[in-house]
Coordinates of C-alpha atoms in Angstrom, one line a residue:
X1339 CA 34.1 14.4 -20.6
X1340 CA 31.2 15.5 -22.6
X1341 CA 29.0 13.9 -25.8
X1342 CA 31.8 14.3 -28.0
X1343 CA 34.6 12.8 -25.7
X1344 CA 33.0 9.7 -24.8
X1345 CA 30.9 8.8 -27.9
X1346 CA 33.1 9.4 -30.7
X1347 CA 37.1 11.0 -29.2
X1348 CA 38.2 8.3 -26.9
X1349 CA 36.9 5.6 -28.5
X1350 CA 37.9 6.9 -32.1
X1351 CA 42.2 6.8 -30.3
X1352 CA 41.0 3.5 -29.2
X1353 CA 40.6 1.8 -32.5
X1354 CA 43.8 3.7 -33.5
X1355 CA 45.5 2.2 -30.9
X1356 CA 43.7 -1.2 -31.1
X1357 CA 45.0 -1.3 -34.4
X1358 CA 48.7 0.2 -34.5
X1359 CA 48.3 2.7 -36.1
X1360 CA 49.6 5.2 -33.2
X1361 CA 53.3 5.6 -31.7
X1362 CA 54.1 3.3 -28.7
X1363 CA 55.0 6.2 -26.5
X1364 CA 52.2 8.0 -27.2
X1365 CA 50.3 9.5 -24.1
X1366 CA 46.7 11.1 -24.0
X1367 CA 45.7 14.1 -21.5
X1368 CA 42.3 15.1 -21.5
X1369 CA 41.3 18.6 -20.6
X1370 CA 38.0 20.0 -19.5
X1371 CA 36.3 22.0 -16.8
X1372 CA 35.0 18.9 -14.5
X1373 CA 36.6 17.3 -11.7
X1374 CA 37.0 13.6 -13.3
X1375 CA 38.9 11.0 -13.3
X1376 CA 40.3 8.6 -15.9
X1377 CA 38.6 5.4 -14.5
X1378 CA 35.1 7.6 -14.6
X1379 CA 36.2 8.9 -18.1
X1380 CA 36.2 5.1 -19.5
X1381 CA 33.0 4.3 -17.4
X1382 CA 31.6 6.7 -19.1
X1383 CA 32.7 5.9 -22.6
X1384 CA 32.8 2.0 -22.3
X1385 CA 29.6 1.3 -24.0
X1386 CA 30.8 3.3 -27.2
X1387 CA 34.0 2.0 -27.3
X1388 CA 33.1 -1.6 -27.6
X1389 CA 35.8 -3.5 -26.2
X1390 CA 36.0 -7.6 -27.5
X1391 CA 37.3 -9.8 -24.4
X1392 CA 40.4 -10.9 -26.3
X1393 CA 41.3 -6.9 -26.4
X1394 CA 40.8 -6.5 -22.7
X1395 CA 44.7 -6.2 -21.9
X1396 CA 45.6 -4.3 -24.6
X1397 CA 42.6 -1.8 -23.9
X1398 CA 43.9 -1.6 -20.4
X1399 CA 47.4 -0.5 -21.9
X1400 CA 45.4 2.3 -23.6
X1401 CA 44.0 3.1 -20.3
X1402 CA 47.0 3.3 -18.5
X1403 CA 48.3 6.2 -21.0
X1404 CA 45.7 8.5 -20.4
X1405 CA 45.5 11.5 -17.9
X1406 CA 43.5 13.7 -17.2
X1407 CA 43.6 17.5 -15.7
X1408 CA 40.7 19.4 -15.0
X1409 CA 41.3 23.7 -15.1
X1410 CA 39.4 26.6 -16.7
X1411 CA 39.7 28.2 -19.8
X1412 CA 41.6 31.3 -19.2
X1413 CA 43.5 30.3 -16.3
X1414 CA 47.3 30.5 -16.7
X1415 CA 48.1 28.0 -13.6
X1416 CA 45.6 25.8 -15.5
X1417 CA 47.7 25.4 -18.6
X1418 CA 51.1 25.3 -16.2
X1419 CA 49.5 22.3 -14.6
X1420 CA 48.7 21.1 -18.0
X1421 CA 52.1 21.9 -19.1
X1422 CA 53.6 20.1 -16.3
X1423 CA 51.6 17.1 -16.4
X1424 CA 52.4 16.6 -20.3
X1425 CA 56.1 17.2 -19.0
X1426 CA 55.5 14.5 -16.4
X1427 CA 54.4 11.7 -19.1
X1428 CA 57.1 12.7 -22.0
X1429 CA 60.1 12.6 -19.0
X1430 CA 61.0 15.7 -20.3
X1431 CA 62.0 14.0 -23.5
X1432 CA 61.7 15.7 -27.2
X1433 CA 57.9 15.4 -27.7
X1434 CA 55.0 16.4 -30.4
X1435 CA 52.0 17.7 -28.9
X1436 CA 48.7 17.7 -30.7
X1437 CA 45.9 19.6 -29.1
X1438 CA 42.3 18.9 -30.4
X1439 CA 39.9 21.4 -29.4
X1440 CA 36.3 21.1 -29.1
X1441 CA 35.3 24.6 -27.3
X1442 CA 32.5 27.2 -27.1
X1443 CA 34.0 30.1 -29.8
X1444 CA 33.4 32.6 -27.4
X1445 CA 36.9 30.7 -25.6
X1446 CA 39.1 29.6 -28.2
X1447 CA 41.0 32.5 -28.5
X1448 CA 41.7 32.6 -24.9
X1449 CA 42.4 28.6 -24.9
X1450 CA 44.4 28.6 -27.7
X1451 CA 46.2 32.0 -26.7
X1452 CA 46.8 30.0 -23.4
X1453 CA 48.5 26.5 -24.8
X1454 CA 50.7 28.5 -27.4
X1455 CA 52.0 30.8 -23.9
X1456 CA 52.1 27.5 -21.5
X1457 CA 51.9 24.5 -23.3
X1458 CA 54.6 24.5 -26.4
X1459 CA 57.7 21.9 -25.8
X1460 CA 60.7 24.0 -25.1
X1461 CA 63.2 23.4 -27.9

């Protein structure tokens, strides 16, 4: 939800999406300490995303794929309910995950520790 998310994250997998150059199932779940939600997420990042009216339905597609889950750092039920959200959009269907981490270094380990115990597709 922060500088990096709205100004330059979501509206860089915008213009991806805008222009085909991501999977059509893809799906997007943001992660982050605040209590959000995805309509205030893309309030918040409209200006930076600029939207041309002929894209407006296609831009609410990209909408529509995101989710969002708000948890901790180092809480394990944090990353379950991550994991079980991501489980959720893929319908439990073979599926890559890419995590993209913008974090204080005093966490990472911790995060990262957490997604690789929680958050890996089961084979």
């Amino acid at each position: 939800k922060g500088d990096l998310a709205k100004k330059k994250i979501y509206p860089t997998l915008w213009w991806l999406y805008r222009d085909g150059f991501l999977p059509e199932r893809i799906r997007f779940i943001g992660y982050a300490r605040s209590q959000i939600t995805v309509a205030k997420i893309f309030e918040h990042a409209a200006i930076y995303m600029k939207v041309e009216k002929h894209e407006r339905e296609t831009f609410e597609k990209f909408v529509e794929l995101n989710s969002y889950c708000a948890g901790s750092y180092d809480a394990e039920k944090d990353f379950q309910h991550l994991n079980d959200e991501a489980n959720r959009l893929s319908k439990q269907e073979s599926a890559h995950r890419l995590f993209y981490l913008a974090l204080p270094p005093s966490v990472y380990e911790s995060v990262t520790e957490l997604i690789s115990k929680h958050c890996r597709p089961k084979p």
